[in-house]
CSV table of C-alpha atoms and ligand atoms in Angstrom, one decimal:
chain,number,residue,atom,x,y,z
A,219,MET,CA,-71.7,184.8,-133.4
A,220,ALA,CA,-69.4,187.7,-132.4
A,221,ASN,CA,-68.1,187.5,-129.0
A,222,ARG,CA,-69.4,190.5,-127.1
A,223,PHE,CA,-68.2,189.2,-123.7
A,224,LYS,CA,-65.0,189.5,-121.7
A,225,SER,CA,-64.9,185.7,-121.4
A,226,ASP,CA,-65.4,183.1,-124.0
A,227,LEU,CA,-67.5,180.4,-122.3
A,228,THR,CA,-70.9,182.0,-122.2
A,229,TRP,CA,-74.4,180.7,-122.3
A,230,GLY,CA,-75.1,182.4,-125.5
A,231,ASP,CA,-72.4,180.6,-127.5
A,232,VAL,CA,-73.2,177.0,-126.7
A,233,THR,CA,-76.0,175.0,-125.2
A,234,PRO,CA,-76.4,175.6,-121.4
A,235,GLU,CA,-75.6,172.0,-120.5
A,236,THR,CA,-72.4,171.9,-122.5
A,237,ALA,CA,-71.2,175.2,-121.3
A,238,PHE,CA,-71.9,174.2,-117.7
A,239,LEU,CA,-70.1,170.9,-118.0
A,240,ASN,CA,-67.1,172.4,-119.8
A,241,ARG,CA,-66.8,175.1,-117.2
A,242,ARG,CA,-66.9,172.7,-114.4
A,243,ALA,CA,-64.3,170.4,-115.9
A,244,PHE,CA,-62.1,173.4,-116.8
A,245,MET,CA,-62.3,174.8,-113.3
A,246,ALA,CA,-61.6,171.5,-111.7
A,247,GLY,CA,-58.6,171.1,-114.0
A,248,ALA,CA,-57.2,174.5,-113.0
A,249,THR,CA,-57.7,173.7,-109.3
A,250,ALA,CA,-56.0,170.3,-109.6
A,251,LEU,CA,-53.0,172.0,-111.2
A,252,GLY,CA,-53.1,174.6,-108.5
A,253,ALA,CA,-52.5,177.2,-111.2
A,254,GLY,CA,-55.3,179.7,-111.7
A,255,SER,CA,-52.7,181.6,-113.8
A,256,ILE,CA,-52.8,179.0,-116.6
A,257,MET,CA,-56.3,180.1,-117.4
A,258,SER,CA,-56.0,181.9,-120.7
A,259,PRO,CA,-57.8,185.3,-120.6
A,260,ALA,CA,-60.1,184.0,-123.4
A,261,LEU,CA,-61.2,181.1,-121.2
A,262,ALA,CA,-61.3,182.8,-117.9
A,263,ALA,CA,-64.8,182.9,-116.4
A,264,SER,CA,-65.5,186.0,-114.4
A,265,GLN,CA,-63.7,185.9,-111.1
A,266,TYR,CA,-67.0,187.0,-109.6
A,267,SER,CA,-69.1,184.1,-111.0
A,268,THR,CA,-70.1,181.1,-108.9
A,269,ASP,CA,-69.7,177.6,-110.3
A,270,GLU,CA,-72.9,176.5,-108.7
A,271,GLU,CA,-75.4,175.0,-111.2
A,272,PRO,CA,-77.5,177.8,-112.7
A,273,ASN,CA,-81.3,177.6,-112.7
A,274,THR,CA,-82.9,177.0,-116.1
A,275,PHE,CA,-84.1,179.9,-118.3
A,276,GLU,CA,-87.6,178.5,-117.8
A,277,GLN,CA,-87.3,178.7,-114.0
A,278,ILE,CA,-85.8,182.1,-114.0
A,279,THR,CA,-88.5,183.6,-116.3
A,280,SER,CA,-91.6,181.9,-114.9
A,281,TYR,CA,-91.4,182.6,-111.2
A,282,ASN,CA,-91.0,186.3,-110.6
A,283,ASN,CA,-91.6,189.2,-108.4
A,284,PHE,CA,-92.5,192.3,-110.4
A,285,TYR,CA,-95.5,194.0,-108.7
A,286,GLU,CA,-96.0,196.4,-111.7
A,287,PHE,CA,-97.5,193.3,-113.4
A,288,GLY,CA,-99.3,191.8,-110.4
A,289,THR,CA,-98.4,190.3,-107.1
A,290,GLY,CA,-98.6,186.6,-108.0
A,291,LYS,CA,-95.4,184.7,-109.0
A,292,THR,CA,-96.7,183.9,-112.5
A,293,ASP,CA,-98.3,187.3,-113.1
A,294,PRO,CA,-95.1,188.9,-114.5
A,295,ALA,CA,-94.6,186.1,-117.1
A,296,GLU,CA,-98.3,186.4,-118.1
A,297,ASN,CA,-98.6,190.2,-118.2
A,298,ALA,CA,-95.2,191.7,-119.0
A,299,HIS,CA,-95.3,191.1,-122.7
A,300,ALA,CA,-97.4,194.3,-122.8
A,301,LEU,CA,-94.4,196.4,-121.9
A,302,THR,CA,-92.7,198.2,-124.8
A,303,THR,CA,-89.0,198.8,-124.2
A,304,ASN,CA,-87.9,200.6,-127.3
A,305,PRO,CA,-87.2,203.5,-127.1
A,306,TRP,CA,-86.0,203.4,-123.5
A,307,PRO,CA,-84.7,206.8,-122.3
A,308,ILE,CA,-83.0,206.8,-118.9
A,309,GLU,CA,-82.7,210.1,-117.0
A,310,ILE,CA,-79.4,210.4,-115.1
A,311,GLY,CA,-79.1,213.4,-112.8
A,312,GLY,CA,-78.4,214.8,-109.4
A,313,LEU,CA,-74.8,215.1,-108.3
A,314,VAL,CA,-73.1,214.1,-111.6
A,315,GLU,CA,-70.9,215.9,-114.1
A,316,LYS,CA,-72.9,214.9,-117.2
A,317,PRO,CA,-76.6,214.8,-116.4
A,318,GLY,CA,-78.9,214.0,-119.2
A,319,THR,CA,-81.3,211.6,-120.8
A,320,TYR,CA,-79.4,208.6,-122.2
A,321,GLU,CA,-81.1,206.1,-124.6
A,322,PHE,CA,-80.6,202.5,-123.5
A,323,GLU,CA,-79.2,201.2,-126.8
A,324,ASP,CA,-76.7,204.0,-127.1
A,325,LEU,CA,-75.6,203.6,-123.5
A,326,LYS,CA,-75.2,199.8,-123.8
A,327,LYS,CA,-72.8,200.3,-126.7
A,328,GLU,CA,-70.5,202.2,-124.5
A,329,MET,CA,-70.3,199.5,-121.9
A,330,THR,CA,-68.5,196.2,-121.7
A,331,ILE,CA,-71.0,193.4,-121.4
A,332,GLU,CA,-69.9,190.4,-119.6
A,333,GLU,CA,-71.4,187.3,-118.0
A,334,ARG,CA,-71.8,187.0,-114.2
A,335,ILE,CA,-73.3,183.9,-112.7
A,336,TYR,CA,-74.6,185.0,-109.3
A,337,ARG,CA,-76.6,183.6,-106.5
A,338,PHE,CA,-79.9,185.5,-106.0
A,339,ARG,CA,-81.7,185.4,-102.7
A,340,CYS,CA,-85.2,186.8,-102.2
A,341,VAL,CA,-86.2,188.0,-98.8
A,342,GLU,CA,-89.1,185.5,-99.0
A,343,ALA,CA,-86.4,182.7,-98.6
A,344,TRP,CA,-86.4,181.3,-102.2
A,345,SER,CA,-83.2,181.5,-104.2
A,346,MET,CA,-81.8,180.8,-107.6
A,347,VAL,CA,-78.5,180.9,-109.6
A,348,VAL,CA,-78.7,183.2,-112.6
A,349,PRO,CA,-76.3,183.7,-115.5
A,350,TRP,CA,-76.7,187.4,-116.0
A,351,ASN,CA,-75.2,189.5,-118.8
A,352,GLY,CA,-74.5,193.1,-118.0
A,353,PHE,CA,-72.0,195.8,-117.1
A,354,GLU,CA,-70.7,197.1,-113.8
A,355,LEU,CA,-72.7,200.0,-112.4
A,356,ALA,CA,-69.4,201.6,-111.6
A,357,ASP,CA,-68.6,201.9,-115.3
A,358,LEU,CA,-71.8,203.8,-115.9
A,359,LEU,CA,-71.3,206.1,-112.9
A,360,ASP,CA,-67.7,206.8,-114.1
A,361,MET,CA,-69.1,207.6,-117.5
A,362,VAL,CA,-71.4,210.3,-116.2
A,363,GLY,CA,-68.9,211.5,-113.5
A,364,VAL,CA,-69.9,211.3,-109.9
A,365,LYS,CA,-69.4,214.6,-108.0
A,366,PRO,CA,-67.5,214.5,-104.8
A,367,GLU,CA,-70.5,215.4,-102.7
A,368,ALA,CA,-72.5,212.4,-103.8
A,369,LYS,CA,-73.1,209.7,-101.2
A,370,TYR,CA,-76.0,207.6,-102.5
A,371,VAL,CA,-77.5,206.4,-105.7
A,372,TYR,CA,-81.3,206.4,-106.2
A,373,PHE,CA,-83.2,204.4,-108.8
A,374,GLU,CA,-86.7,204.5,-110.2
A,375,THR,CA,-88.7,202.1,-112.3
A,376,LEU,CA,-91.0,203.1,-115.1
A,377,VAL,CA,-94.6,204.2,-114.4
A,378,ARG,CA,-96.9,203.3,-117.3
A,379,PRO,CA,-100.2,201.8,-116.0
A,380,ASP,CA,-101.4,201.3,-119.6
A,381,GLU,CA,-98.7,198.7,-120.0
A,382,MET,CA,-98.0,197.7,-116.4
A,383,ILE,CA,-101.3,196.3,-115.3
A,384,GLY,CA,-100.4,196.0,-111.6
A,385,GLN,CA,-99.9,199.8,-111.4
A,386,ASN,CA,-103.6,200.2,-111.5
A,387,TRP,CA,-103.5,199.0,-107.8
A,388,ASN,CA,-101.7,200.7,-104.9
A,389,THR,CA,-99.7,197.7,-103.9
A,390,VAL,CA,-96.6,199.8,-104.0
A,391,PRO,CA,-96.4,203.6,-104.0
A,392,TRP,CA,-95.3,204.0,-107.6
A,393,PRO,CA,-92.8,204.4,-108.9
A,394,TYR,CA,-90.9,201.4,-107.4
A,395,ARG,CA,-87.7,203.0,-105.9
A,396,GLU,CA,-84.4,201.7,-104.6
A,397,GLY,CA,-81.1,203.1,-103.4
A,398,LEU,CA,-77.6,202.2,-102.6
A,399,ARG,CA,-74.8,203.8,-100.7
A,400,LEU,CA,-72.2,205.1,-103.2
A,401,ASP,CA,-69.5,202.6,-102.2
A,402,GLU,CA,-72.1,199.7,-102.6
A,403,ALA,CA,-73.0,201.1,-106.0
A,404,MET,CA,-69.3,201.3,-107.0
A,405,HIS,CA,-68.5,197.8,-105.9
A,406,PRO,CA,-67.5,195.5,-108.8
A,407,LEU,CA,-70.1,192.9,-107.9
A,408,THR,CA,-72.9,195.5,-108.5
A,409,LEU,CA,-74.2,194.8,-111.9
A,410,VAL,CA,-76.6,196.5,-114.3
A,411,ALA,CA,-78.0,193.4,-116.0
A,412,THR,CA,-79.2,193.6,-119.6
A,413,GLY,CA,-79.9,189.9,-120.2
A,414,ILE,CA,-80.0,186.3,-119.0
A,415,TYR,CA,-78.3,183.4,-120.8
A,416,GLY,CA,-76.9,185.7,-123.4
A,417,LYS,CA,-80.4,186.8,-124.5
A,418,ASP,CA,-81.9,190.3,-124.0
A,419,MET,CA,-83.5,190.7,-120.6
A,420,PRO,CA,-87.0,189.1,-120.7
A,421,ASN,CA,-89.7,191.7,-119.7
A,422,GLN,CA,-90.7,189.8,-116.6
A,423,ASN,CA,-87.1,190.0,-115.3
A,424,GLY,CA,-86.9,193.7,-115.7
A,425,ALA,CA,-86.2,194.7,-119.4
A,426,PRO,CA,-84.3,196.3,-120.7
A,427,LEU,CA,-82.1,197.0,-117.7
A,428,ARG,CA,-82.2,196.2,-114.0
A,429,LEU,CA,-79.9,196.3,-111.1
A,430,VAL,CA,-78.4,193.1,-109.6
A,431,VAL,CA,-76.8,193.4,-106.1
A,432,PRO,CA,-76.1,189.8,-105.3
A,433,TRP,CA,-75.3,190.2,-101.6
A,434,LYS,CA,-78.6,191.9,-100.8
A,435,TYR,CA,-82.1,190.6,-100.7
A,436,GLY,CA,-83.7,190.4,-104.2
A,437,PHE,CA,-86.0,193.5,-103.8
A,438,LYS,CA,-82.9,195.8,-103.9
A,439,SER,CA,-82.4,194.6,-107.5
A,440,ILE,CA,-84.8,197.1,-109.1
A,441,LYS,CA,-86.2,196.4,-112.5
A,442,SER,CA,-86.9,198.4,-115.7
A,443,ILE,CA,-84.9,201.4,-114.6
A,444,VAL,CA,-85.8,204.8,-116.0
A,445,LYS,CA,-84.1,207.2,-113.5
A,446,ILE,CA,-80.8,207.2,-111.7
A,447,GLU,CA,-80.0,210.1,-109.4
A,448,LEU,CA,-76.9,210.8,-107.3
A,449,THR,CA,-77.7,212.3,-104.0
A,450,ASP,CA,-76.1,213.4,-100.7
A,451,LYS,CA,-79.0,212.0,-98.6
A,452,GLN,CA,-80.2,208.5,-98.1
A,453,PRO,CA,-83.0,208.0,-100.6
A,454,GLU,CA,-86.4,206.6,-100.0
A,455,THR,CA,-86.8,203.0,-101.0
A,456,SER,CA,-90.1,201.2,-101.7
A,457,TRP,CA,-90.1,198.3,-99.3
A,458,ASN,CA,-88.8,200.5,-96.5
A,459,MET,CA,-91.7,203.0,-97.2
A,460,ILE,CA,-94.2,200.1,-97.1
A,461,ASN,CA,-92.9,198.5,-93.9
A,462,ALA,CA,-89.8,200.0,-92.3
A,463,ARG,CA,-89.8,197.5,-89.4
A,464,GLU,CA,-89.5,194.6,-91.8
A,465,TYR,CA,-87.4,196.1,-94.6
A,466,GLY,CA,-84.4,198.3,-93.9
A,467,PHE,CA,-82.3,200.4,-96.3
A,468,TYR,CA,-79.4,198.0,-96.3
A,469,SER,CA,-81.2,194.6,-96.6
A,470,ASN,CA,-78.0,192.6,-96.8
A,471,VAL,CA,-78.6,188.9,-96.8
A,472,ASN,CA,-78.0,187.8,-93.2
A,473,PRO,CA,-78.9,184.4,-91.9
A,474,GLU,CA,-78.5,185.6,-88.4
A,475,VAL,CA,-81.1,188.3,-88.5
A,476,ASP,CA,-84.6,186.9,-89.0
A,477,HIS,CA,-87.4,188.6,-90.8
A,478,PRO,CA,-89.9,189.6,-88.1
A,479,ARG,CA,-92.3,186.9,-89.6
A,480,TRP,CA,-89.9,184.1,-90.6
A,481,SER,CA,-86.4,182.7,-90.3
A,482,GLN,CA,-83.7,183.8,-92.8
A,483,ALA,CA,-81.3,180.9,-91.8
A,484,SER,CA,-82.1,178.8,-94.8
A,485,GLU,CA,-83.6,179.0,-98.3
A,486,ARG,CA,-85.4,177.0,-101.0
A,487,ARG,CA,-83.5,176.8,-104.3
A,488,LEU,CA,-85.9,177.1,-107.2
A,489,GLY,CA,-86.3,173.9,-109.2
A,490,GLY,CA,-85.6,171.6,-106.3
A,491,GLY,CA,-89.2,170.4,-106.1
A,492,LEU,CA,-91.6,170.6,-103.2
A,493,PHE,CA,-89.7,168.2,-101.0
A,494,ALA,CA,-86.2,169.4,-101.6
A,495,LYS,CA,-84.1,170.0,-98.6
A,496,ARG,CA,-83.6,173.6,-97.7
A,497,ILE,CA,-80.1,174.9,-98.0
A,498,PRO,CA,-78.4,177.1,-95.5
A,499,THR,CA,-78.3,180.8,-96.3
A,500,LEU,CA,-74.8,182.3,-96.4
A,501,MET,CA,-73.7,185.6,-94.8
A,502,PHE,CA,-74.0,188.3,-97.5
A,503,ASN,CA,-75.4,185.5,-99.7
A,504,GLY,CA,-71.9,184.0,-100.0
A,505,TYR,CA,-70.2,187.2,-101.0
A,506,GLU,CA,-68.8,188.0,-97.5
A,507,GLU,CA,-65.2,188.0,-98.5
A,508,GLU,CA,-65.9,190.6,-101.2
A,509,VAL,CA,-68.3,193.0,-99.3
A,510,ALA,CA,-68.0,192.6,-95.5
A,511,SER,CA,-65.5,195.4,-95.4
A,512,LEU,CA,-68.2,197.8,-96.6
A,513,TYR,CA,-70.0,197.4,-93.3
A,514,GLU,CA,-67.1,197.3,-90.9
A,515,GLY,CA,-68.0,198.8,-87.5
A,516,MET,CA,-71.7,198.8,-88.3
A,517,ASP,CA,-74.3,196.9,-86.2
A,518,LEU,CA,-75.9,194.7,-88.7
A,519,ARG,CA,-78.9,194.1,-86.5
A,520,LYS,CA,-79.7,197.8,-86.4
A,521,ASN,CA,-78.6,198.5,-90.0
A,522,TYR,CA,-80.8,195.7,-91.4
B,208,MTE,N1,-89.6,197.5,-110.3
B,208,MTE,C1,-89.6,196.4,-109.5
B,208,MTE,N2,-88.4,195.8,-109.3
B,208,MTE,C2,-88.3,194.7,-108.5
B,208,MTE,C3,-89.5,194.1,-108.0
B,208,MTE,C4,-90.8,194.8,-108.3
B,208,MTE,O1,-91.9,194.4,-107.8
B,208,MTE,N3,-90.8,195.9,-109.1
B,208,MTE,N4,-89.5,193.0,-107.2
B,208,MTE,C5,-88.2,192.8,-106.5
B,208,MTE,C6,-88.1,191.5,-105.8
B,208,MTE,S1,-89.0,191.3,-104.4
B,208,MTE,C7,-87.3,190.5,-106.3
B,208,MTE,S2,-87.1,189.0,-105.4
B,208,MTE,C8,-86.7,190.5,-107.6
B,208,MTE,C9,-87.1,189.4,-108.5
B,208,MTE,O2,-86.4,189.3,-109.6
B,208,MTE,P1,-86.7,188.2,-110.7
B,208,MTE,O3,-88.2,188.2,-111.0
B,208,MTE,O4,-85.9,188.5,-111.9
B,208,MTE,O5,-86.3,186.9,-110.1
B,208,MTE,O6,-87.0,191.8,-108.3
B,208,MTE,C10,-87.0,192.9,-107.5
B,208,MTE,N5,-87.1,194.1,-108.3
B,209,MO,MO1,-88.1,189.5,-103.3
């Protein structure tokens, strides 16, 4: 199989178990020698990946939130097969140099796909570790050219009630929408994911492309994107429209700021079983070192 990735040890090339063990052993070796620099570029895992044990493909694809296919956790896995994802035109506009409609397959060819193993924390206090494949949103934004007046990026999901059975109910004001401040969007951790475990993105996880912002609650990671717009005003976002008191624009993972109806101090890792101990939730979901500077001087209780 041709290596389409920046790093060699990916889930697509070997069995998950083998890759995981190799990676662990390799990283332990590198640490023992105290020499990260001995890592050959070919073997270097992404500097942004966690070495925590990923959840299984089965777990990641059978317990989902994707209201376009129903509100139950197994609804997306049951209903999302109805979605057709080819062709998949994406409208990119607003404050950009090269606005237009870009076909997903063409756009993907222009991007460097790499693997990123990220923690993923839903606002409902469950979490998982996912080996995503994708490209940095910054690369896409650079390709279309962000105009200097742009301050935010707005995203929309497809509206197609014929194929998205949940859109026949007004659970969310469709389309599902999300937004990021431009510096958040340009951060190297911010990924446009096109797959999991080296496979194309399963429909229930947001085929063919979805956002992944690992330091924010999962709902910011909007699925099945068809529209991207650069704006100079803070865009409307779905959960904030539904309940502004409970869901702010930023929605950074913060164990110190509880949801009005539950604590955010700990989380349940998927696959741990019913009686598994909850694990502590980390500030910015463990990405504090990388992203805290984006919020310097901001009151994170007010800007939740
Ligand atoms: N379009 C769309 N995107 C969405 C959602 C949704 O309902 N519709 N749910 C969000 C929520 S609440 C979470 S936790 C994640 C879940 O991603 P996963 O199913 O891949 O775990 O997707 C987010 N993106
Ligand atoms: Mo979520």
